[in-house]
Short mmCIF file of C-alpha atoms in Angstrom, two decimals:
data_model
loop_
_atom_site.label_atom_id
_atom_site.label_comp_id
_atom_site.label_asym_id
_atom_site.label_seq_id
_atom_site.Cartn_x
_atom_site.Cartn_y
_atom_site.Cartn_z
CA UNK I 1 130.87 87.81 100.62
CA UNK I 2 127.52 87.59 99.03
CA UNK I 3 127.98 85.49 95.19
CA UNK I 4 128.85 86.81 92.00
CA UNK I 5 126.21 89.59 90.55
CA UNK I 6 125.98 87.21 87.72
CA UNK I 7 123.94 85.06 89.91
CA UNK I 8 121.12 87.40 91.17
CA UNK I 9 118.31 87.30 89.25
CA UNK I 10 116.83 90.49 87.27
CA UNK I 11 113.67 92.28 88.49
CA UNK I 12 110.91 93.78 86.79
CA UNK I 13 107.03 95.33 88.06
CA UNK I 14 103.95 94.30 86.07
CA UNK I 15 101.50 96.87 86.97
CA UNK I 16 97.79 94.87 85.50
CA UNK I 17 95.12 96.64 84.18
CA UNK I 18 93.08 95.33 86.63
CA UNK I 19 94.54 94.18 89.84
CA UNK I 20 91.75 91.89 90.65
CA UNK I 21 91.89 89.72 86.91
CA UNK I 22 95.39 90.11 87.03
CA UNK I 23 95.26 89.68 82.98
CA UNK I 24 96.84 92.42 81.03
CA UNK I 25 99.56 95.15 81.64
CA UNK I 26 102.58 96.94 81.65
CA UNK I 27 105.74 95.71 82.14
CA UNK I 28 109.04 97.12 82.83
CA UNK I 29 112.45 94.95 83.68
CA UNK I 30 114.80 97.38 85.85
CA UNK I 31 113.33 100.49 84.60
CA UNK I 32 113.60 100.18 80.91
CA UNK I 33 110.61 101.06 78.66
CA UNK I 34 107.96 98.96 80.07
CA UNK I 35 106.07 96.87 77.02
CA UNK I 36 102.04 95.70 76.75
CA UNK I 37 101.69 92.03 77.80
CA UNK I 38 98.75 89.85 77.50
CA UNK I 39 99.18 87.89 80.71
CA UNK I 40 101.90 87.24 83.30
CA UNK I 41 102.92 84.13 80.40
CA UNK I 42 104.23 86.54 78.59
CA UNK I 43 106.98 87.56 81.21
CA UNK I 44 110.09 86.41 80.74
CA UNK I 45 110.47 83.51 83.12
CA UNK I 46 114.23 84.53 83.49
CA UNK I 47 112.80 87.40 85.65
CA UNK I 48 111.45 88.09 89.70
CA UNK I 49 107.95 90.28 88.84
CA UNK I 50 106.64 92.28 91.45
CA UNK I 51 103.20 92.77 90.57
CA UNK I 52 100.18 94.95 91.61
CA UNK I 53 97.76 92.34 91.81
CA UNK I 54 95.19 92.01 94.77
CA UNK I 55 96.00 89.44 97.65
CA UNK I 56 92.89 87.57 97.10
CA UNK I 57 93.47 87.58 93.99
CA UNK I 58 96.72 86.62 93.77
CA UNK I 59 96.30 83.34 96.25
CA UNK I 60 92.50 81.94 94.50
CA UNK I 61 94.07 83.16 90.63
CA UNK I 62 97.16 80.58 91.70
CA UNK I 63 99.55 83.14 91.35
CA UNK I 64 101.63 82.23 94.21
CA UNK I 65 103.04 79.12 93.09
CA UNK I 66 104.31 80.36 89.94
CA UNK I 67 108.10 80.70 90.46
CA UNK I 68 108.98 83.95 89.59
CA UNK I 69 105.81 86.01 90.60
CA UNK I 70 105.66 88.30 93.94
CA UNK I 71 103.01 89.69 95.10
CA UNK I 72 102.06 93.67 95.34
CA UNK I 73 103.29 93.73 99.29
CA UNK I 74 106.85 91.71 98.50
CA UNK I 75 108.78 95.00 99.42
CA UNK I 76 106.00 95.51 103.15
CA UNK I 77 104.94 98.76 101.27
CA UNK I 78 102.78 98.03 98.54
CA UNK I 79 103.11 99.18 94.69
CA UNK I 80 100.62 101.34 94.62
CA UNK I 81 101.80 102.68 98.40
CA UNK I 82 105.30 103.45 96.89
CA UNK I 83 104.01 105.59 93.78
CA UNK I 84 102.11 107.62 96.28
CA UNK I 85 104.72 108.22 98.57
CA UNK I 86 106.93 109.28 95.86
CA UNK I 87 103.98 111.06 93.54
CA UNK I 88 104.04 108.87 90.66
CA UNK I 89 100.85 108.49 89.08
CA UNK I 90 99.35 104.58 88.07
CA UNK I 91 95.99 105.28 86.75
CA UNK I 92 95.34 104.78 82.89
CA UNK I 93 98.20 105.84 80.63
CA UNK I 94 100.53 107.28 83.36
CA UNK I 95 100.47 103.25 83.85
CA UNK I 96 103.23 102.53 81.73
CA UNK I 97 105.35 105.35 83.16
CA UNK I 98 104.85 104.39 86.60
CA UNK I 99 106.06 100.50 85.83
CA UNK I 100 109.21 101.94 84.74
CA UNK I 101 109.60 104.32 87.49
CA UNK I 102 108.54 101.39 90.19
CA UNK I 103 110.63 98.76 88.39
CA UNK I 104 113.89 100.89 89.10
CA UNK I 105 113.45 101.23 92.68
CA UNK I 106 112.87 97.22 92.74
CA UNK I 107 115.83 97.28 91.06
CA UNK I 108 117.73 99.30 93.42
CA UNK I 109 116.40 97.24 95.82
CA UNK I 110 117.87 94.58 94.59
CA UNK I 111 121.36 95.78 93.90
CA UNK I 112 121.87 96.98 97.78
CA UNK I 113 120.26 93.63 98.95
CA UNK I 114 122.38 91.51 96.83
CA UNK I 115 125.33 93.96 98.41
CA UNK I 116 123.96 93.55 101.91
CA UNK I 117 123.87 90.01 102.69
CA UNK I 118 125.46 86.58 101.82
CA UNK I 119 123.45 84.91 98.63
CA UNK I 120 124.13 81.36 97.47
CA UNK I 121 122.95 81.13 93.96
CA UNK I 122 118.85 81.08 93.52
CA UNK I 123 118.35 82.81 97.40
CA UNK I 124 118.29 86.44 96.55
CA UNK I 125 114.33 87.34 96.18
CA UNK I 126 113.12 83.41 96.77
CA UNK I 127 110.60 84.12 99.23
CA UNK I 128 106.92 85.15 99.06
CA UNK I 129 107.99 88.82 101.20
CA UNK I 130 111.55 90.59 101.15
CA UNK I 131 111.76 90.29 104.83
CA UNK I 132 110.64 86.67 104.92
CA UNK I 133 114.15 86.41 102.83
CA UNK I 134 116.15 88.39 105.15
CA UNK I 135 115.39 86.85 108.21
CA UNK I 136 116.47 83.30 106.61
CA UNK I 137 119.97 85.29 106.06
CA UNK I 138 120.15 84.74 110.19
CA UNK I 139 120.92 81.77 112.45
CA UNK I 140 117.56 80.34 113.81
CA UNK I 141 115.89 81.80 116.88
CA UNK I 142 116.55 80.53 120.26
CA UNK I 143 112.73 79.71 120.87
CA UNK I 144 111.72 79.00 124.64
CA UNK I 145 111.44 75.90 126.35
CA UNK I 146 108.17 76.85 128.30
CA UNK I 147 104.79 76.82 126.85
CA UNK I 148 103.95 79.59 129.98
CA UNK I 149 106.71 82.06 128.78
CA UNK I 150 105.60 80.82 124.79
CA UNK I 151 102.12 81.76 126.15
CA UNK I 152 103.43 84.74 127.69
CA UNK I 153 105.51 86.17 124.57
CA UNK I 154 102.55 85.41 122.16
CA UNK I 155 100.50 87.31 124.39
CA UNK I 156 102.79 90.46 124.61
CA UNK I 157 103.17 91.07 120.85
CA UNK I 158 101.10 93.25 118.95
CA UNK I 159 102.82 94.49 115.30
CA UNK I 160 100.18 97.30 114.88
CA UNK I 161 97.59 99.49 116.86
CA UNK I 162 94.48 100.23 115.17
CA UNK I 163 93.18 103.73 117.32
CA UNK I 164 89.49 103.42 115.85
CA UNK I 165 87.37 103.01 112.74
CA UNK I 166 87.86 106.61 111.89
CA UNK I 167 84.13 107.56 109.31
CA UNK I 168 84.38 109.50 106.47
CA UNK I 169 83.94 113.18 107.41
CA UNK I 170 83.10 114.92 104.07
CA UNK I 171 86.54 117.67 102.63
CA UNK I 172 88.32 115.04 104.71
CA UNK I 173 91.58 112.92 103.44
CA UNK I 174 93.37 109.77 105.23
CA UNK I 175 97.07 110.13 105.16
CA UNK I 176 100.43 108.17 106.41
CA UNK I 177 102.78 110.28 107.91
CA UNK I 178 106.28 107.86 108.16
CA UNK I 179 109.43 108.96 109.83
CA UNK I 180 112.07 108.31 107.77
CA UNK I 181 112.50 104.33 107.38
CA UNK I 182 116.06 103.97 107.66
CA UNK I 183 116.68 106.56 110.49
CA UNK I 184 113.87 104.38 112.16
CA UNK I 185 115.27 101.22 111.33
CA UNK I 186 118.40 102.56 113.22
CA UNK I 187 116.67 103.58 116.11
CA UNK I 188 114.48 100.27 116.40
CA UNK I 189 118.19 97.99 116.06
CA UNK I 190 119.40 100.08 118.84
CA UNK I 191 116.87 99.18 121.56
CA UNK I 192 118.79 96.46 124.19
CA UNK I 193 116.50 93.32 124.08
CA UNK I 194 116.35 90.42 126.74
CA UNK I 195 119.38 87.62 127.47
CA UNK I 196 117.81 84.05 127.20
CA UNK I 197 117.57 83.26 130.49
CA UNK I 198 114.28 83.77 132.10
CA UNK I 199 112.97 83.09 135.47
CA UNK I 200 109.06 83.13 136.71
CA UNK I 201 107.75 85.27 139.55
CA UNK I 202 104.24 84.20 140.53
CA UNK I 203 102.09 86.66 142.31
CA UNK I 204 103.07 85.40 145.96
CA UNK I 205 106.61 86.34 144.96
CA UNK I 206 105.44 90.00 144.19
CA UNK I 207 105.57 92.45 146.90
CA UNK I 208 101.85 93.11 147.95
CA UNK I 209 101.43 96.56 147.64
CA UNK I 210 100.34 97.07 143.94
CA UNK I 211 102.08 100.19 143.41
CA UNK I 212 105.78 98.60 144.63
CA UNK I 213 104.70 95.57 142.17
CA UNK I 214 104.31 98.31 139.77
CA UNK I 215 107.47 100.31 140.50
CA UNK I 216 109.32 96.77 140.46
CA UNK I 217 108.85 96.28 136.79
CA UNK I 218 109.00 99.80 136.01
CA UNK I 219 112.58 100.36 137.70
CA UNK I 220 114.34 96.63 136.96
CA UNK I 221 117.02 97.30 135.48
CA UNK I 222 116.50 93.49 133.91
CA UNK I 223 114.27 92.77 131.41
CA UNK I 224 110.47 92.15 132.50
CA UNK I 225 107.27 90.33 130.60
CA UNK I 226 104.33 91.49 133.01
CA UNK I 227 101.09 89.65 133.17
CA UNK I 228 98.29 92.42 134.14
CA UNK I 229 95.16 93.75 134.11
CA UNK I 230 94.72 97.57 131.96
CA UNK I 231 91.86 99.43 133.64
CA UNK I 232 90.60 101.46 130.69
CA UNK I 233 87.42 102.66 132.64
CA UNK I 234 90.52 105.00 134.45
CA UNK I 235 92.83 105.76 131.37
CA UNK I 236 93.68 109.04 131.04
CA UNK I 237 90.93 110.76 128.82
CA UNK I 238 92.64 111.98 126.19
CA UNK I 239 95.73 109.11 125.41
CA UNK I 240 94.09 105.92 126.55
CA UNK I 241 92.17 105.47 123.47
CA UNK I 242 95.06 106.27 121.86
CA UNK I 243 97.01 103.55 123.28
CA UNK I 244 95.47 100.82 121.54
CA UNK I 245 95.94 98.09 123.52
CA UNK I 246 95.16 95.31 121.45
CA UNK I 247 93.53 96.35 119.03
CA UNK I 248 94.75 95.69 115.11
CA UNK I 249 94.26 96.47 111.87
CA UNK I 250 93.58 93.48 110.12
CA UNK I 251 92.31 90.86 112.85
CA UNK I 252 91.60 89.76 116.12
CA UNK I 253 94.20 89.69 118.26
CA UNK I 254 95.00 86.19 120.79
CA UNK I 255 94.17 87.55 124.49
CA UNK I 256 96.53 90.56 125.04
CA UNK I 257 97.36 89.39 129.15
CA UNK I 258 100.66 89.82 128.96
CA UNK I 259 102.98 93.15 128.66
CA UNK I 260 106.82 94.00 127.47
CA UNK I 261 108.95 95.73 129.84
CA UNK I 262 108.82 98.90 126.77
CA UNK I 263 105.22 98.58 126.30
CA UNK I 264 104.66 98.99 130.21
CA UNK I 265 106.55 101.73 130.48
CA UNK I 266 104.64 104.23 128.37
CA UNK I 267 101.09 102.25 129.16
CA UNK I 268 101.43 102.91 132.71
CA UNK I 269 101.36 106.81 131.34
CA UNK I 270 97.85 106.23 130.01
CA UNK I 271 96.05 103.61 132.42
CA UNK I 272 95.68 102.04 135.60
CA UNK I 273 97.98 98.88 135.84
CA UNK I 274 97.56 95.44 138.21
CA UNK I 275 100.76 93.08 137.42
CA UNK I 276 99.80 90.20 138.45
CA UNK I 277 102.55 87.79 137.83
CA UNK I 278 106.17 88.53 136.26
CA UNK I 279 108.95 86.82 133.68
CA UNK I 280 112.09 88.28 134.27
CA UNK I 281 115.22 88.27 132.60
CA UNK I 282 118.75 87.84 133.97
CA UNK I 283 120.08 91.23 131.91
CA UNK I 284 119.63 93.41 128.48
CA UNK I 285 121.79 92.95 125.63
CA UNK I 286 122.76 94.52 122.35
CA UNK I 287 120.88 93.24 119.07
CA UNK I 288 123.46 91.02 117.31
CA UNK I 289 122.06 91.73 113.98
CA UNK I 290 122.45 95.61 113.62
CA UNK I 291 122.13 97.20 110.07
CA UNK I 292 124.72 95.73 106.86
CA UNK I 293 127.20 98.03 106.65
CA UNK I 294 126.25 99.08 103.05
CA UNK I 295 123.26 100.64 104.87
CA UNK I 296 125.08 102.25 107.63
CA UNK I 297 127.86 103.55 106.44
CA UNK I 298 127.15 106.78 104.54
CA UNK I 299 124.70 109.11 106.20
CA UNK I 300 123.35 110.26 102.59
CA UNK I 301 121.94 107.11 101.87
CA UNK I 302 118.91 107.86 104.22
CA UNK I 303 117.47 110.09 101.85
CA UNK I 304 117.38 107.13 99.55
CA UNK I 305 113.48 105.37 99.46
CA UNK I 306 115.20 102.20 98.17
CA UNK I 307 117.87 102.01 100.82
CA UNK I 308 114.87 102.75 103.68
CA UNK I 309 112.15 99.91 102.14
CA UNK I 310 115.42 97.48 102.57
CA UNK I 311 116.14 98.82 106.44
CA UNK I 312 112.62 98.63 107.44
CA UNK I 313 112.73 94.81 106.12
CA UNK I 314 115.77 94.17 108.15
CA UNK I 315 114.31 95.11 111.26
CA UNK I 316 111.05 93.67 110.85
CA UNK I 317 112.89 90.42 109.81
CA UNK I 318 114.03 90.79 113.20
CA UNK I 319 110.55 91.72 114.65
CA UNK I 320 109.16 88.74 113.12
CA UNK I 321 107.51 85.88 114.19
CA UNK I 322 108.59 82.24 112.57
CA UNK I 323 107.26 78.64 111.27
CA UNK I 324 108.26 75.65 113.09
CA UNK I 325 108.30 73.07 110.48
CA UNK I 326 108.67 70.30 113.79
CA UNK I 327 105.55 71.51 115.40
CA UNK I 328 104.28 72.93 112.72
CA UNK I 329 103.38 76.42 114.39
CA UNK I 330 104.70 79.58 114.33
CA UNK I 331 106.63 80.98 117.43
CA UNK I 332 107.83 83.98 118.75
CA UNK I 333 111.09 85.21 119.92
CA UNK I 334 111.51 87.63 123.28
CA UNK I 335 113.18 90.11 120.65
CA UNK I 336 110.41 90.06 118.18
CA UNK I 337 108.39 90.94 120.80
CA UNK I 338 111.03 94.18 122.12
CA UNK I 339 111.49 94.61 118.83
CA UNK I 340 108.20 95.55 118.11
CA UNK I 341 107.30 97.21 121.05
CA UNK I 342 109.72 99.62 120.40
CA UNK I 343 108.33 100.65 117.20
CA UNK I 344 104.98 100.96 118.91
CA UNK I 345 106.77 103.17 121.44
CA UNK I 346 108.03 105.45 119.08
CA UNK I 347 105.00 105.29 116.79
CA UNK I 348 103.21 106.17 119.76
CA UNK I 349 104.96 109.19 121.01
CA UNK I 350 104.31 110.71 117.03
CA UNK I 351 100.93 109.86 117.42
CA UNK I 352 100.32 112.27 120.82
CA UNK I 353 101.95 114.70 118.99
CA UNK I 354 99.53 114.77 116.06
CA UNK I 355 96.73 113.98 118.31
CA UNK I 356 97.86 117.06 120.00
CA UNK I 357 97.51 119.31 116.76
CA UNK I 358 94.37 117.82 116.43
CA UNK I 359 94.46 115.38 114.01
CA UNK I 360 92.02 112.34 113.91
CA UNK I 361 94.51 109.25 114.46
CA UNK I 362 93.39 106.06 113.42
CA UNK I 363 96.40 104.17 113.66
CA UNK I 364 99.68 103.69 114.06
CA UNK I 365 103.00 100.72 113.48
CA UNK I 366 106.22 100.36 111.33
CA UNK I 367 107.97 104.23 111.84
CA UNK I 368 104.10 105.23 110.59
CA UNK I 369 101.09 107.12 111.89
CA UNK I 370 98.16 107.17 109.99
CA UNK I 371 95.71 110.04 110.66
CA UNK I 372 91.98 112.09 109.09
CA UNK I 373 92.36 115.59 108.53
CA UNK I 374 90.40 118.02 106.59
CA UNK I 375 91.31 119.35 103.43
CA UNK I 376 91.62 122.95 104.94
CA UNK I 377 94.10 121.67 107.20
CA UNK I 378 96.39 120.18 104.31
CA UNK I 379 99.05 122.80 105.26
CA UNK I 380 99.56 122.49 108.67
CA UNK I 381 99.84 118.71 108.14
CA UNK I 382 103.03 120.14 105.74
CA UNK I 383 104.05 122.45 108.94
CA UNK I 384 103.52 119.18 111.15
CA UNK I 385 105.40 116.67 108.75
CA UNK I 386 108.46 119.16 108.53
CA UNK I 387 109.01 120.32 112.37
CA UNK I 388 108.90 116.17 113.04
CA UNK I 389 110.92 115.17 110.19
CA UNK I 390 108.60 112.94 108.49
CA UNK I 391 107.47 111.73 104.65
CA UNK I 392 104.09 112.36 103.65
CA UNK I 393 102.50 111.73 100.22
CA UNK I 394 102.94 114.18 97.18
CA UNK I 395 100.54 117.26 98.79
CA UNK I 396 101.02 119.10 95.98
CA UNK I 397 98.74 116.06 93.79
CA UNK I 398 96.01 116.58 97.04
CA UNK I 399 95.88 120.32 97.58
CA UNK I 400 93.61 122.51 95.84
CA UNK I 401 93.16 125.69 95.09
CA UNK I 402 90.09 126.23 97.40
CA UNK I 403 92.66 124.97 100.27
CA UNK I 404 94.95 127.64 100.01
CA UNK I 405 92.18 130.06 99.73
CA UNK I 406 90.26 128.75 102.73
CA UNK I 407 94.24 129.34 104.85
CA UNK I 408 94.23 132.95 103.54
CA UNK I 409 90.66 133.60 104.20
CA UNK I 410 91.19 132.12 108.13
#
């Protein structure tokens, strides 16, 4: 059983004038009326405050180090993120407002965490991200014992795919259309991932014929990690670019040689592949660490936004790489890896289909797709969100008048 409520700590969002000063705001403990405070010394040190402030400014400003701050991406989905998801206004005096609305949902947060998982006294919210907490809720990964399948598994994972550098076209908007999070998070927990045991097959012990080496990993019914060569000169014209293969969002990527049996599966749909050399594993088995039961149990609790932002940190918890204090590097496990290749998987599939209606899709990762359209076509991303079951902002805040007219008029 997780410890006494008593003994989890209160939460509260300071939303700061200015995110990059990080000086003055509002300031709301579990949804109560949020007050004016100076500075973030003002907040009662009793408290875990999420705030809004910038990452760069939260790491040079020192912010990190004081206990009982977080920073605006604690939850994965930043503050400002969550109001627009759920069409709560931040700017000027709906500030004030939106702490309190924000500060309940961390609150909710909270409450089903503290329900979820075991808590000794202090734990609950103690680390810089929510899922950096979770994942210290599990026994430590079994880690590999070979710097070529480390190599190998470092190689294979990707957490995001960044499509292109999509320009602003003028009556255009960016949006994120997200399946729902907790229906994702079930669907990413119940993807088989790789037993332990791995053996090496080095390109002598591949059949010749690159289409059987091919066929081998595509048809083993055991786990494969593939070392090969993408010919993206030959992708298919209209999904290779879509396929992303390493590219990310936020940085460079270490040499993407390597391939996970789920990722190979739908790449080999898009490009021309040469396997060159093959990790296999002796079987699949089911993820240990499937969904607390105060997340599973009742089917309504997927319409809940609080309930999903806690599922999406359990899986990526999972799906999450992790510091070796001994060698002092971070390391991977095969799941992580699966793990995350699964949500590409299904990200990707969402992405053809909106590439299909002929959305510009600039990325996609985490149950998300993130696309351009034009303003006139506000609707039919509606039409498009609905038929595939997914959350997009508050359209009613983003269409105007001279949309609707613009539909009529076509």
């Amino acid at each position: 059983m997780s410890a006494p409520a008593d003994h989890h700590p209160e939460i509260g969002v300071m939303l700061y004038d200015n995110p990059k000063e990080c000086k003055a705001g509002w300031a709301s403990i579990a949804g109560a009326e949020a007050m004016y405070m100076r500075s973030h010394a003002d907040l009662a040190n009793h408290v875990i405050w999420v705030t809004n402030s910038e990452f760069s400014a939260f790491q040079m400003l020192g912010h990190r180090h004081v206990h009982n701050l977080r920073g605006t991406s604690f939850f994965r989905t930043p503050l400002y993120q969550m109001a627009a998801d759920l069409g709560i206004p931040m700017a000027g005096h709906f500030a004030k407002s939106a702490a309190q609305q924000l500060a309940k949902i961390a609150m909710r947060i909270l409450t089903l965490g503290a329900m979820a998982y075991e808590w000794k006294p202090g734990e609950l919210f103690n680390a810089d991200a929510l899922h950096e907490n979770i994942k210290s809720r599990f026994p430590r990964d079994t880690l590999p014992n070979d710097p070529r399948l480390e190599h190998a598994l470092r190689s294979a994972y990707q957490t995001d795919s960044a499509v292109s550098r999509a320009d602003f076209v003028p009556n255009s908007i960016f949006l994120t259309l997200r399946m729902n999070r907790l229906l994702h998070a079930k669907n990413i927990l119940a993807c088989p991932i790789p037993d332990d045991g791995w053996g090496y097959l080095s390109n002598r012990q591949l059949p010749v014929n690159a289409k059987e080496r091919l066929a081998m990993c595509l048809n083993s019914e055991a786990p494969v990690l593939a070392e090969v060569v993408v010919d993206m000169t030959r992708a298919d014209a209209a999904y290779g670019a879509l396929a992303a293969f390493g590219q990310k969002v936020a940085s460079r990527m270490v040499l993407r040689e390597w391939v996970s049996h789920p990722e190979l599966i739908w790449l080999a749909q898009c490009a021309p592949i040469e396997i060159r050399s093959v990790f296999k594993s002796t079987q699949y088995q089911p993820l240990k660490h499937a969904l607390p039961t105060v997340l599973s149990e009742d089917p309504l609790l997927a319409l809940s936004y609080s309930a999903g932002l806690l599922a999406e940190n359990h899986w990526t918890a999972l799906a999450s790489d992790e510091y070796n204090r001994l060698t002092k590097k971070r390391t991977l496990s095969s799941r992580a890896v699966w793990l995350r290749a699964a949500d590409r998987a299904f990200c990707f599939a969402l992405a053809k289909y909106a590439l299909d209606q002929g959305f510009a899709v600039t990325g996609y990762s985490s149950g998300a797709v993130r696309v351009r359209v034009l303003r006139a076509e506000l609707l039919h991303v509606l039409s498009f969100a609905i038929e595939h079951g997914l959350v997009c902002p508050d359209l009613n805040r983003l269409i105007q008048p001279d949309d609707l007219q613009s539909v009529h008029s076509g």
